[in-house]
Short mmCIF file of C-alpha atoms in Angstrom, two decimals:
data_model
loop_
_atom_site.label_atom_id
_atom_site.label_comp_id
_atom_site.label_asym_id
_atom_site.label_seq_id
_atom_site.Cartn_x
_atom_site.Cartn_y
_atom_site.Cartn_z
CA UNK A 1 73.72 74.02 41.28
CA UNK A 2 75.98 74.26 44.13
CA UNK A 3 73.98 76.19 46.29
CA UNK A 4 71.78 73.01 46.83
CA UNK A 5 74.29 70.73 48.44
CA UNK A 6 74.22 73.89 51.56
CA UNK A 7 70.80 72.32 52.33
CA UNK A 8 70.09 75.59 54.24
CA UNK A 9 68.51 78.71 53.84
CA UNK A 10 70.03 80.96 51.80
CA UNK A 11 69.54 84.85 51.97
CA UNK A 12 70.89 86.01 48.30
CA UNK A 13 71.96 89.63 47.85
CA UNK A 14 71.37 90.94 44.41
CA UNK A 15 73.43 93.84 42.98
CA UNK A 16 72.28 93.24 39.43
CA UNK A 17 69.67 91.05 37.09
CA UNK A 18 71.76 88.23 36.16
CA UNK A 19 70.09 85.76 38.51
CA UNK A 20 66.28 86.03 36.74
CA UNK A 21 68.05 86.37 33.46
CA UNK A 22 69.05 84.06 30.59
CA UNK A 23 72.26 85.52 31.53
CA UNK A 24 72.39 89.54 31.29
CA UNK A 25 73.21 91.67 34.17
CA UNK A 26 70.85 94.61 33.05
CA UNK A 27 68.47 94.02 30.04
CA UNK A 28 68.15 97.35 28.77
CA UNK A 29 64.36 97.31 27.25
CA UNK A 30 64.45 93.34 27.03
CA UNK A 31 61.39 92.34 28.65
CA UNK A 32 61.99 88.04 28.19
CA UNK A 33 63.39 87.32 31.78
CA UNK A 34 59.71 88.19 32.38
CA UNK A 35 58.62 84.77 30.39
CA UNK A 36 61.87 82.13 29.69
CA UNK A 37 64.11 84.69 27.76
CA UNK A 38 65.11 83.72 23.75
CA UNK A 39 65.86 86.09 21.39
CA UNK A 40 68.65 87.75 23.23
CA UNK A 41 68.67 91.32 21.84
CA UNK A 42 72.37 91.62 23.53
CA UNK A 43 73.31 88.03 21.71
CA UNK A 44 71.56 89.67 18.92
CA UNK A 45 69.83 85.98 18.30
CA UNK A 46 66.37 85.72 16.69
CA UNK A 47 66.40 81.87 17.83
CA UNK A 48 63.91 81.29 20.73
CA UNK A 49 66.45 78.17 22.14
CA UNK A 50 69.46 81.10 21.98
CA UNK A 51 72.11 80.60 24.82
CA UNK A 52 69.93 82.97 27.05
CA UNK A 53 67.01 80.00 26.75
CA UNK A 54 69.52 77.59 28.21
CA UNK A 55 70.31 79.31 30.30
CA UNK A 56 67.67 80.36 32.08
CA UNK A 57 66.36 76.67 31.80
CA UNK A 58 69.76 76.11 33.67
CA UNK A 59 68.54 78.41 36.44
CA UNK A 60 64.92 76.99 37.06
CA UNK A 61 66.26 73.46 37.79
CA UNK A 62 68.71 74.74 39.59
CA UNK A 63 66.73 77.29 41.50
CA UNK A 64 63.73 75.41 41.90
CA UNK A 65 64.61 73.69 45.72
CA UNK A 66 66.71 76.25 47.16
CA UNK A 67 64.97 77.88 50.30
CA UNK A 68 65.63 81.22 49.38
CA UNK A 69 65.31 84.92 50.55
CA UNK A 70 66.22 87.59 47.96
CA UNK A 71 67.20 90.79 49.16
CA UNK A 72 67.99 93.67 46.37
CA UNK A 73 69.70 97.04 47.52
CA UNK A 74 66.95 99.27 45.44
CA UNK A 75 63.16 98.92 45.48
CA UNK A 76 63.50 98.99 41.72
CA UNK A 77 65.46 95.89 41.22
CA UNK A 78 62.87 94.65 44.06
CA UNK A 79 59.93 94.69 41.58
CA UNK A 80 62.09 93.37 38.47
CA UNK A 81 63.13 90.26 40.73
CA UNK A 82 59.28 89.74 42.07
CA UNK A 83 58.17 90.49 38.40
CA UNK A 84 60.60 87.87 36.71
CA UNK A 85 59.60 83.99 36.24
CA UNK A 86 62.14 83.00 37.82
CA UNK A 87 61.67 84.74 40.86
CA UNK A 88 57.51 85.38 41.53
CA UNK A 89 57.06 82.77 43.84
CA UNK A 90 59.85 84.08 46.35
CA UNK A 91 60.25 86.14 49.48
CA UNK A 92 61.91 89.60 48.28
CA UNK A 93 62.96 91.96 50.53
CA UNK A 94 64.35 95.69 49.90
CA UNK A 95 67.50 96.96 52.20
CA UNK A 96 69.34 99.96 51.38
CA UNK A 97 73.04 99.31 51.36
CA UNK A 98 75.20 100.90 53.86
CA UNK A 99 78.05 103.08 54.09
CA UNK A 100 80.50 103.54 56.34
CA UNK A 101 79.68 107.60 57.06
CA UNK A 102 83.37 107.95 59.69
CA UNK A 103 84.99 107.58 56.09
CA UNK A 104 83.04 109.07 54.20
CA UNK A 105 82.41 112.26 55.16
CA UNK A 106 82.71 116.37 54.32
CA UNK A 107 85.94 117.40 54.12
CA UNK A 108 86.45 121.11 54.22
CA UNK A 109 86.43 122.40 50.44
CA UNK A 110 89.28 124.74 49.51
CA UNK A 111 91.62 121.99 51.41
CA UNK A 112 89.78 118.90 49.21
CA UNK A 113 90.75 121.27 46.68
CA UNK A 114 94.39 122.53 47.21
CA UNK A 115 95.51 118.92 47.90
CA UNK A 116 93.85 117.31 44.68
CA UNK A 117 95.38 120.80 42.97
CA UNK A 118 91.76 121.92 41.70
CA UNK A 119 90.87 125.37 41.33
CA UNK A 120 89.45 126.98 44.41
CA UNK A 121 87.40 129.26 42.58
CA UNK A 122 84.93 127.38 40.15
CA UNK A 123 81.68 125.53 40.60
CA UNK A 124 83.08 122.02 39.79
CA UNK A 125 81.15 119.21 38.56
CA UNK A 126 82.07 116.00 39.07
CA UNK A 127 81.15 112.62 37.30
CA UNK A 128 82.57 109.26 37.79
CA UNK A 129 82.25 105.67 37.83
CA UNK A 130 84.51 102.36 36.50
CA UNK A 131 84.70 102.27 33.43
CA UNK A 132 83.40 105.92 33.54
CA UNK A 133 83.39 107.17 29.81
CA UNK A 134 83.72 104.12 28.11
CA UNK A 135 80.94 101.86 29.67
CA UNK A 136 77.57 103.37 27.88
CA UNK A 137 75.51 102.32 30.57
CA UNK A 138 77.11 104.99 32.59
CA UNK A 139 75.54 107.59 30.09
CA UNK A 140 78.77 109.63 29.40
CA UNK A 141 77.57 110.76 26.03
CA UNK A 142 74.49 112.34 27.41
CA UNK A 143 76.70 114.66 29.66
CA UNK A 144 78.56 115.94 27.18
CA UNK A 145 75.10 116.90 25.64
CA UNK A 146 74.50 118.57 28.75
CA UNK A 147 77.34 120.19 29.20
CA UNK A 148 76.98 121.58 26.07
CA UNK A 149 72.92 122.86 26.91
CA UNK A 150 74.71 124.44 30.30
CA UNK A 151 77.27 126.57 28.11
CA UNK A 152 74.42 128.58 26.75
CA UNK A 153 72.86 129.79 30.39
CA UNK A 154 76.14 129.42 32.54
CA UNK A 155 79.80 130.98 32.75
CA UNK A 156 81.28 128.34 30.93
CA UNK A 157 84.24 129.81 32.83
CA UNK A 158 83.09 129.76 36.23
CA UNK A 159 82.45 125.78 35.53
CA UNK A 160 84.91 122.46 35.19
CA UNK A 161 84.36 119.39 35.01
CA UNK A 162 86.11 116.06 36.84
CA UNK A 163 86.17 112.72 36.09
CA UNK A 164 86.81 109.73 37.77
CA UNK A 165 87.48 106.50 36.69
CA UNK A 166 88.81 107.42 33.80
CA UNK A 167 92.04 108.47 32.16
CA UNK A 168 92.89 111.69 29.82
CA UNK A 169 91.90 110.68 26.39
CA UNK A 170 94.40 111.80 23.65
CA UNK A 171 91.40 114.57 22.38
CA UNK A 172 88.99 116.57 24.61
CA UNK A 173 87.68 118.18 21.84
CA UNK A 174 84.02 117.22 22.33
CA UNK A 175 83.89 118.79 25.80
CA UNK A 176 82.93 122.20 26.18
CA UNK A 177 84.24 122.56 29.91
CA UNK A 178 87.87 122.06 31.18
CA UNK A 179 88.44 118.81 32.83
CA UNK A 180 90.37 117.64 35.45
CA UNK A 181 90.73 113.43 35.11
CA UNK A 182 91.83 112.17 38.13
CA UNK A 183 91.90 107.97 36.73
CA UNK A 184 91.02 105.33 39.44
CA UNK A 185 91.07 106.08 42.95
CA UNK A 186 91.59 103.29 44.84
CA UNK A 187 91.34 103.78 48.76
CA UNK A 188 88.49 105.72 50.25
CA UNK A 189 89.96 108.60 51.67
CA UNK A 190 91.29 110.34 48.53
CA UNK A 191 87.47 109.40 47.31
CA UNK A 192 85.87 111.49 49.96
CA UNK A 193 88.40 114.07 49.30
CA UNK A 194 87.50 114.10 45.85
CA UNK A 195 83.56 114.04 46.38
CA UNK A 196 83.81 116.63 49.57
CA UNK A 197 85.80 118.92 46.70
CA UNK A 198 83.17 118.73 44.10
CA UNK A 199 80.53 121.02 43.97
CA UNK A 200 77.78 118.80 42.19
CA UNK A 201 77.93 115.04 41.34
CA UNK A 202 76.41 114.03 38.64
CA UNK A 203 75.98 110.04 37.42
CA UNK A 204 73.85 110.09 34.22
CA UNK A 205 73.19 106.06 34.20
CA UNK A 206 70.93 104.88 32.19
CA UNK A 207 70.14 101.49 34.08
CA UNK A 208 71.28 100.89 37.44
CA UNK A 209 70.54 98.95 40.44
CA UNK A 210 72.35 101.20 43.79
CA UNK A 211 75.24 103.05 42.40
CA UNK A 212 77.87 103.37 45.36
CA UNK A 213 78.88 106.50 44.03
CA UNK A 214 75.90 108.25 44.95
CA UNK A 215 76.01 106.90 48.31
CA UNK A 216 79.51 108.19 48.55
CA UNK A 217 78.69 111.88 47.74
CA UNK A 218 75.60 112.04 50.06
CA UNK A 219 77.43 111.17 52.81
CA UNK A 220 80.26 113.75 51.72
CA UNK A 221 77.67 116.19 51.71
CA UNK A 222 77.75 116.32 47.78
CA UNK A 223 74.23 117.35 46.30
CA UNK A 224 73.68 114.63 43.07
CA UNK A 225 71.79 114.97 39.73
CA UNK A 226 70.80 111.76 38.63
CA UNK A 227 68.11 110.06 35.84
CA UNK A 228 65.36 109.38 37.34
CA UNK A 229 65.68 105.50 37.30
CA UNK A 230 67.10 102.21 38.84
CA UNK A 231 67.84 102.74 42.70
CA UNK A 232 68.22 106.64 42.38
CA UNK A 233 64.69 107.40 43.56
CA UNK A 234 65.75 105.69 47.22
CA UNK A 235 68.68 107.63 47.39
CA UNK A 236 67.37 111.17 46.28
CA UNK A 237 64.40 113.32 47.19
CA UNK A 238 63.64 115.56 43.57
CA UNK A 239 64.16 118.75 44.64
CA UNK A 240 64.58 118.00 48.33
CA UNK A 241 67.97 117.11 48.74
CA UNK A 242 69.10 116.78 45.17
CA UNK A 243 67.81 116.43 41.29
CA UNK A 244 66.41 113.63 39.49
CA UNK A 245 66.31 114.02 35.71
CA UNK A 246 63.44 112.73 33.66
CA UNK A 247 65.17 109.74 31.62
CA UNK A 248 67.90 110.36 29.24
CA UNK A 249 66.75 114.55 28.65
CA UNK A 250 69.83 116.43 28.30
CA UNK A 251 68.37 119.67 28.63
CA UNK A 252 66.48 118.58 32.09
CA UNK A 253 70.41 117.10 33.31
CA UNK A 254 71.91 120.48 32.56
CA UNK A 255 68.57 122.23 34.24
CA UNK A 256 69.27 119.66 36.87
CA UNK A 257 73.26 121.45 37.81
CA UNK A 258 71.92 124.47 37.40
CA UNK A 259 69.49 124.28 40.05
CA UNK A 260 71.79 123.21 42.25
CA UNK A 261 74.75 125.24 41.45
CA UNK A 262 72.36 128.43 41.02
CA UNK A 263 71.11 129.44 44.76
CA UNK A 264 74.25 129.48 47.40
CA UNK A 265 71.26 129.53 50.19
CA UNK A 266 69.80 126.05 48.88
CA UNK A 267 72.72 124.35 48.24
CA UNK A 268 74.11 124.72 51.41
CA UNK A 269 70.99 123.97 52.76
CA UNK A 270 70.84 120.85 50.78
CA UNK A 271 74.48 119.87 51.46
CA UNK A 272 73.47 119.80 55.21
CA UNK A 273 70.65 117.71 54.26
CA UNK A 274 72.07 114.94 52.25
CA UNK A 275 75.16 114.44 54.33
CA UNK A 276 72.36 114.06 57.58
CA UNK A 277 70.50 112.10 54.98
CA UNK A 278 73.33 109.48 55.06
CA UNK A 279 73.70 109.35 59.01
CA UNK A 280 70.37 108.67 59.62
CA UNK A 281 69.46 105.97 56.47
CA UNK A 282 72.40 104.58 54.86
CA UNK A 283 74.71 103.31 57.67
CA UNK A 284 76.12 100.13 57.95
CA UNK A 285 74.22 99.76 61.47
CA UNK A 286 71.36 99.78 59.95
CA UNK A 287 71.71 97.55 57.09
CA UNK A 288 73.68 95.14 59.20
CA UNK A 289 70.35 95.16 61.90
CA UNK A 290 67.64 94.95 58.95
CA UNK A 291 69.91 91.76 57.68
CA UNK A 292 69.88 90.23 61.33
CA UNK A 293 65.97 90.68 61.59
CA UNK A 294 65.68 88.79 58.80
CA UNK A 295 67.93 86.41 59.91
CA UNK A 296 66.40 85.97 63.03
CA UNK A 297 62.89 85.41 61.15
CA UNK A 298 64.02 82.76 58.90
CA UNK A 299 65.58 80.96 62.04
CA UNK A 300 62.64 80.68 64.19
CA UNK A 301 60.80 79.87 61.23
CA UNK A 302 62.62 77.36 60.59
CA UNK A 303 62.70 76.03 64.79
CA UNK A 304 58.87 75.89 64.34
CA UNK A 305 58.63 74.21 61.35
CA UNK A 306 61.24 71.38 62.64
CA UNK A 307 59.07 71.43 65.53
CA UNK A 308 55.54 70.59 63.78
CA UNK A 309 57.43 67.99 61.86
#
Protein backbone atom coordinates (compact mmCIF):
# COMPACT_ATOMS: atom_id res chain seq x y z
CA UNK A 1 0.00 0.00 0.00
CA UNK A 2 2.92 2.17 0.32
CA UNK A 3 4.34 1.71 -2.86
CA UNK A 4 1.43 3.89 -4.29
CA UNK A 5 2.16 7.15 -2.59
CA UNK A 6 5.90 6.84 -4.94
CA UNK A 7 3.54 7.72 -7.84
CA UNK A 8 6.36 6.40 -10.12
CA UNK A 9 7.34 3.51 -11.87
CA UNK A 10 8.45 0.89 -10.01
CA UNK A 11 10.82 -1.96 -11.32
CA UNK A 12 10.23 -4.87 -8.53
CA UNK A 13 12.87 -7.58 -8.17
CA UNK A 14 11.50 -10.88 -7.13
CA UNK A 15 13.65 -13.46 -5.29
CA UNK A 16 10.68 -15.57 -4.25
CA UNK A 17 6.61 -16.06 -4.72
CA UNK A 18 5.34 -14.13 -1.92
CA UNK A 19 4.18 -11.17 -4.01
CA UNK A 20 1.40 -13.36 -6.28
CA UNK A 21 0.71 -15.33 -3.18
CA UNK A 22 -1.87 -15.27 -0.36
CA UNK A 23 1.27 -15.01 1.48
CA UNK A 24 3.81 -18.08 0.88
CA UNK A 25 7.22 -17.60 -0.40
CA UNK A 26 7.28 -21.00 -2.38
CA UNK A 27 3.98 -23.04 -2.65
CA UNK A 28 5.27 -26.37 -2.94
CA UNK A 29 2.42 -28.16 -5.27
CA UNK A 30 -0.22 -25.37 -4.24
CA UNK A 31 -1.55 -24.28 -7.40
CA UNK A 32 -4.28 -21.30 -5.77
CA UNK A 33 -2.03 -18.15 -6.34
CA UNK A 34 -3.03 -19.21 -9.88
CA UNK A 35 -6.93 -18.24 -9.02
CA UNK A 36 -7.35 -16.03 -5.41
CA UNK A 37 -5.60 -18.65 -3.09
CA UNK A 38 -7.94 -20.30 0.04
CA UNK A 39 -7.33 -23.39 1.39
CA UNK A 40 -3.78 -22.80 2.39
CA UNK A 41 -2.24 -26.30 2.38
CA UNK A 42 0.83 -24.61 4.49
CA UNK A 43 -2.04 -22.94 6.98
CA UNK A 44 -3.43 -26.34 6.65
CA UNK A 45 -7.07 -24.42 6.31
CA UNK A 46 -9.93 -26.04 4.36
CA UNK A 47 -11.77 -22.47 4.60
CA UNK A 48 -11.82 -20.74 1.14
CA UNK A 49 -11.74 -16.98 3.15
CA UNK A 50 -8.37 -18.55 5.11
CA UNK A 51 -5.74 -15.77 5.91
CA UNK A 52 -4.09 -16.55 2.44
CA UNK A 53 -7.70 -15.22 0.82
CA UNK A 54 -7.15 -11.97 2.63
CA UNK A 55 -4.46 -11.70 1.82
CA UNK A 56 -4.15 -11.91 -1.50
CA UNK A 57 -7.38 -9.68 -1.66
CA UNK A 58 -4.94 -7.31 0.29
CA UNK A 59 -2.53 -7.47 -2.66
CA UNK A 60 -4.99 -6.84 -5.68
CA UNK A 61 -6.17 -3.49 -4.21
CA UNK A 62 -3.07 -2.72 -3.40
CA UNK A 63 -1.38 -3.80 -6.57
CA UNK A 64 -3.93 -2.84 -8.86
CA UNK A 65 -2.46 1.09 -9.77
CA UNK A 66 1.09 0.60 -9.34
CA UNK A 67 2.99 1.04 -12.75
CA UNK A 68 4.99 -1.85 -12.43
CA UNK A 69 7.87 -3.87 -14.08
CA UNK A 70 8.63 -7.29 -12.54
CA UNK A 71 11.88 -8.64 -13.03
CA UNK A 72 12.61 -12.37 -11.52
CA UNK A 73 16.32 -13.71 -11.42
CA UNK A 74 15.18 -17.29 -13.07
CA UNK A 75 13.01 -17.85 -16.14
CA UNK A 76 11.14 -20.25 -13.91
CA UNK A 77 9.86 -17.88 -11.38
CA UNK A 78 9.30 -15.71 -14.75
CA UNK A 79 6.42 -17.99 -15.88
CA UNK A 80 4.95 -18.55 -12.19
CA UNK A 81 4.73 -14.59 -11.87
CA UNK A 82 3.14 -14.20 -15.63
CA UNK A 83 1.01 -17.36 -14.78
CA UNK A 84 -0.37 -15.99 -11.34
CA UNK A 85 -3.66 -13.68 -11.11
CA UNK A 86 -2.11 -11.37 -9.63
CA UNK A 87 0.47 -10.79 -11.97
CA UNK A 88 -0.90 -11.76 -15.90
CA UNK A 89 -1.53 -8.46 -16.93
CA UNK A 90 2.16 -7.17 -16.21
CA UNK A 91 5.45 -6.58 -17.95
CA UNK A 92 7.88 -9.51 -16.69
CA UNK A 93 11.21 -9.56 -17.49
CA UNK A 94 13.99 -12.38 -16.80
CA UNK A 95 17.74 -11.13 -15.67
CA UNK A 96 20.18 -13.44 -14.35
CA UNK A 97 21.66 -12.16 -11.15
CA UNK A 98 25.21 -11.23 -11.02
CA UNK A 99 28.23 -12.04 -9.23
CA UNK A 100 31.05 -10.38 -8.48
CA UNK A 101 33.66 -13.07 -10.39
CA UNK A 102 37.27 -10.81 -8.80
CA UNK A 103 35.86 -12.50 -5.50
CA UNK A 104 34.76 -15.24 -6.43
CA UNK A 105 37.04 -17.10 -8.12
CA UNK A 106 39.39 -20.58 -8.31
CA UNK A 107 41.62 -20.75 -5.75
CA UNK A 108 44.35 -23.28 -6.16
CA UNK A 109 43.07 -26.67 -4.46
CA UNK A 110 45.54 -28.35 -2.12
CA UNK A 111 46.04 -24.59 -0.60
CA UNK A 112 41.85 -24.15 -0.33
CA UNK A 113 42.48 -27.30 1.31
CA UNK A 114 45.48 -27.07 3.77
CA UNK A 115 44.11 -23.73 5.09
CA UNK A 116 40.40 -25.00 5.74
CA UNK A 117 42.51 -28.31 7.17
CA UNK A 118 40.64 -30.76 4.61
CA UNK A 119 42.22 -33.72 3.34
CA UNK A 120 44.24 -33.23 0.23
CA UNK A 121 43.64 -36.54 -0.99
CA UNK A 122 39.78 -37.27 -1.36
CA UNK A 123 37.15 -36.35 -3.89
CA UNK A 124 35.15 -34.00 -1.58
CA UNK A 125 31.64 -33.16 -1.94
CA UNK A 126 30.32 -30.27 -0.76
CA UNK A 127 26.67 -29.15 0.11
CA UNK A 128 25.49 -26.07 1.74
CA UNK A 129 23.03 -23.48 2.20
CA UNK A 130 21.31 -21.41 5.46
CA UNK A 131 19.64 -23.28 7.24
CA UNK A 132 21.40 -26.17 5.35
CA UNK A 133 20.12 -29.49 7.02
CA UNK A 134 17.36 -28.28 8.83
CA UNK A 135 15.32 -26.24 6.19
CA UNK A 136 13.56 -29.25 4.03
CA UNK A 137 13.31 -27.21 1.14
CA UNK A 138 17.00 -27.50 0.85
CA UNK A 139 16.48 -31.36 0.32
CA UNK A 140 19.09 -32.58 2.92
CA UNK A 141 17.32 -35.84 3.45
CA UNK A 142 17.51 -36.80 -0.14
CA UNK A 143 21.42 -36.55 0.01
CA UNK A 144 21.83 -38.67 2.58
CA UNK A 145 19.80 -41.14 0.33
CA UNK A 146 22.31 -40.50 -2.15
CA UNK A 147 25.08 -40.76 -0.38
CA UNK A 148 24.06 -43.87 0.67
CA UNK A 149 23.24 -45.17 -3.39
CA UNK A 150 27.09 -43.74 -4.02
CA UNK A 151 28.57 -46.14 -1.21
CA UNK A 152 27.65 -49.12 -3.27
CA UNK A 153 29.64 -48.01 -6.72
CA UNK A 154 32.30 -45.62 -5.06
CA UNK A 155 35.33 -45.81 -2.47
CA UNK A 156 33.38 -44.73 0.25
CA UNK A 157 36.93 -43.92 1.39
CA UNK A 158 38.19 -41.95 -1.32
CA UNK A 159 34.88 -39.63 -0.65
CA UNK A 160 33.82 -36.87 2.25
CA UNK A 161 31.44 -34.87 2.54
CA UNK A 162 31.22 -30.86 3.73
CA UNK A 163 28.66 -28.89 4.86
CA UNK A 164 27.99 -25.47 5.14
CA UNK A 165 25.64 -23.65 6.95
CA UNK A 166 25.31 -25.90 9.36
CA UNK A 167 26.75 -27.00 12.67
CA UNK A 168 27.98 -30.68 13.92
CA UNK A 169 24.90 -32.36 15.11
CA UNK A 170 25.40 -34.40 18.37
CA UNK A 171 24.92 -37.91 15.98
CA UNK A 172 26.22 -38.48 12.40
CA UNK A 173 25.04 -41.73 12.43
CA UNK A 174 22.79 -41.52 9.35
CA UNK A 175 25.68 -40.46 7.10
CA UNK A 176 27.60 -42.93 5.39
CA UNK A 177 30.59 -40.50 4.44
CA UNK A 178 32.86 -38.50 6.89
CA UNK A 179 31.96 -34.94 7.17
CA UNK A 180 33.68 -31.96 7.64
CA UNK A 181 30.94 -29.02 9.00
CA UNK A 182 32.37 -25.91 8.59
CA UNK A 183 28.91 -23.72 10.26
CA UNK A 184 28.25 -20.24 8.67
CA UNK A 185 30.72 -18.52 6.72
CA UNK A 186 30.23 -15.14 6.74
CA UNK A 187 32.60 -13.03 4.38
CA UNK A 188 33.21 -14.13 0.84
CA UNK A 189 36.63 -14.99 0.70
CA UNK A 190 36.70 -17.99 3.08
CA UNK A 191 33.44 -18.94 0.76
CA UNK A 192 35.44 -19.12 -2.39
CA UNK A 193 38.05 -20.86 -0.50
CA UNK A 194 35.69 -23.31 0.56
CA UNK A 195 33.89 -23.80 -2.95
CA UNK A 196 37.48 -23.59 -4.96
CA UNK A 197 38.40 -26.67 -2.30
CA UNK A 198 35.46 -28.79 -3.06
CA UNK A 199 35.51 -31.14 -5.66
CA UNK A 200 31.65 -31.27 -6.53
CA UNK A 201 28.82 -29.04 -5.17
CA UNK A 202 25.87 -30.37 -4.80
CA UNK A 203 22.38 -28.33 -3.68
CA UNK A 204 19.52 -30.90 -3.77
CA UNK A 205 16.56 -28.12 -3.46
CA UNK A 206 13.50 -29.05 -4.02
CA UNK A 207 11.94 -25.53 -4.96
CA UNK A 208 14.02 -22.67 -5.64
CA UNK A 209 14.05 -19.48 -7.42
CA UNK A 210 18.31 -18.57 -8.16
CA UNK A 211 20.23 -20.18 -5.43
CA UNK A 212 23.45 -17.91 -4.88
CA UNK A 213 25.27 -20.84 -4.00
CA UNK A 214 25.37 -22.19 -7.31
CA UNK A 215 26.43 -19.02 -8.70
CA UNK A 216 29.21 -19.03 -6.20
CA UNK A 217 30.73 -22.43 -7.23
CA UNK A 218 30.52 -21.74 -11.03
CA UNK A 219 32.44 -18.92 -10.78
CA UNK A 220 34.97 -20.89 -8.42
CA UNK A 221 35.21 -23.25 -11.06
CA UNK A 222 33.14 -25.86 -8.96
CA UNK A 223 31.16 -28.35 -11.31
CA UNK A 224 27.31 -28.56 -9.50
CA UNK A 225 24.69 -31.39 -9.38
CA UNK A 226 21.48 -29.97 -8.95
CA UNK A 227 17.43 -31.12 -9.35
CA UNK A 228 16.40 -30.27 -12.27
CA UNK A 229 14.03 -27.38 -11.17
CA UNK A 230 13.48 -23.67 -10.11
CA UNK A 231 16.37 -21.41 -11.62
CA UNK A 232 18.91 -24.38 -11.97
CA UNK A 233 18.23 -24.96 -15.66
CA UNK A 234 19.72 -21.11 -16.34
CA UNK A 235 22.59 -21.77 -14.42
CA UNK A 236 23.58 -25.37 -15.66
CA UNK A 237 23.95 -27.02 -19.04
CA UNK A 238 22.99 -31.16 -18.25
CA UNK A 239 25.92 -32.69 -19.05
CA UNK A 240 27.71 -29.66 -20.47
CA UNK A 241 29.12 -28.00 -17.70
CA UNK A 242 27.50 -29.80 -14.83
CA UNK A 243 24.44 -32.34 -13.79
CA UNK A 244 20.90 -31.76 -13.42
CA UNK A 245 18.99 -34.50 -11.60
CA UNK A 246 15.52 -35.51 -12.62
CA UNK A 247 13.35 -34.26 -9.50
CA UNK A 248 13.83 -35.64 -6.13
CA UNK A 249 15.63 -39.34 -7.66
CA UNK A 250 18.24 -40.26 -5.32
CA UNK A 251 19.78 -42.74 -7.38
CA UNK A 252 20.02 -40.14 -10.52
CA UNK A 253 21.78 -37.38 -7.60
CA UNK A 254 24.32 -40.01 -6.69
CA UNK A 255 24.66 -40.95 -10.68
CA UNK A 256 24.83 -37.22 -10.95
CA UNK A 257 28.58 -37.03 -8.53
CA UNK A 258 29.62 -39.81 -10.05
CA UNK A 259 29.71 -38.51 -13.41
CA UNK A 260 31.44 -35.79 -12.44
CA UNK A 261 33.84 -37.14 -10.00
CA UNK A 262 34.43 -40.27 -12.42
CA UNK A 263 36.52 -38.89 -15.61
CA UNK A 264 39.65 -36.51 -14.42
CA UNK A 265 39.68 -35.42 -18.36
CA UNK A 266 35.94 -34.04 -18.14
CA UNK A 267 35.99 -32.56 -15.05
CA UNK A 268 38.72 -30.49 -15.63
CA UNK A 269 37.38 -29.75 -18.76
CA UNK A 270 34.17 -28.78 -17.19
CA UNK A 271 35.80 -26.82 -14.33
CA UNK A 272 37.32 -24.57 -17.12
CA UNK A 273 33.96 -24.28 -18.51
CA UNK A 274 31.79 -23.23 -15.70
CA UNK A 275 34.23 -20.84 -14.14
CA UNK A 276 34.34 -19.09 -18.07
CA UNK A 277 30.66 -19.75 -17.83
CA UNK A 278 30.47 -17.15 -14.99
CA UNK A 279 32.78 -14.43 -16.72
CA UNK A 280 30.95 -14.28 -19.65
CA UNK A 281 26.97 -14.54 -18.18
CA UNK A 282 26.70 -13.90 -14.62
CA UNK A 283 28.64 -10.65 -13.92
CA UNK A 284 27.47 -7.83 -12.24
CA UNK A 285 28.20 -5.71 -15.57
CA UNK A 286 25.89 -7.34 -17.14
CA UNK A 287 23.03 -7.47 -14.88
CA UNK A 288 23.66 -3.91 -13.85
CA UNK A 289 23.46 -2.93 -18.03
CA UNK A 290 20.27 -5.28 -18.67
CA UNK A 291 18.67 -3.26 -15.45
CA UNK A 292 19.70 0.21 -17.08
CA UNK A 293 18.11 -0.83 -20.54
CA UNK A 294 15.17 -1.30 -18.91
CA UNK A 295 15.42 1.66 -17.14
CA UNK A 296 16.07 3.65 -19.94
CA UNK A 297 12.84 2.06 -21.74
CA UNK A 298 10.46 2.80 -19.07
CA UNK A 299 11.85 6.49 -19.05
CA UNK A 300 11.34 7.43 -22.54
CA UNK A 301 8.22 5.70 -22.34
CA UNK A 302 7.17 7.53 -19.98
CA UNK A 303 8.69 11.22 -21.83
CA UNK A 304 6.36 10.19 -24.73
CA UNK A 305 3.49 9.44 -23.01
CA UNK A 306 3.72 12.92 -20.93
CA UNK A 307 4.24 14.26 -24.25
CA UNK A 308 0.89 12.97 -26.07
CA UNK A 309 -0.89 14.06 -22.96
Amino acid sequence: ETLAKLQRPIIWTLHDMWAFTGGCLYTQDCEGYLNSCGKCPQLNSNNSWDLSRWVWQRKKRAWKNLDLTIVTPSSWLADCARSSSLFKDLRIEFILNGIDTQVYKPFAKDLARKILNLPLNKHLILFGSLKATSDPRKGFPLLKKALQELTKSETSDNLELIVLGASQPESDSQLELKTHYLGTLRDDLSLALVYSAADVFVLPSVQDNLPNTILEAIACGTPCVAFKIGGMPDMIDHQKDGYLVQPYQTEDLAKGISWLLGDEERYQTISHLVREKAEKQFTLEIQANRYLAICEEIAQLRKLNKQKA
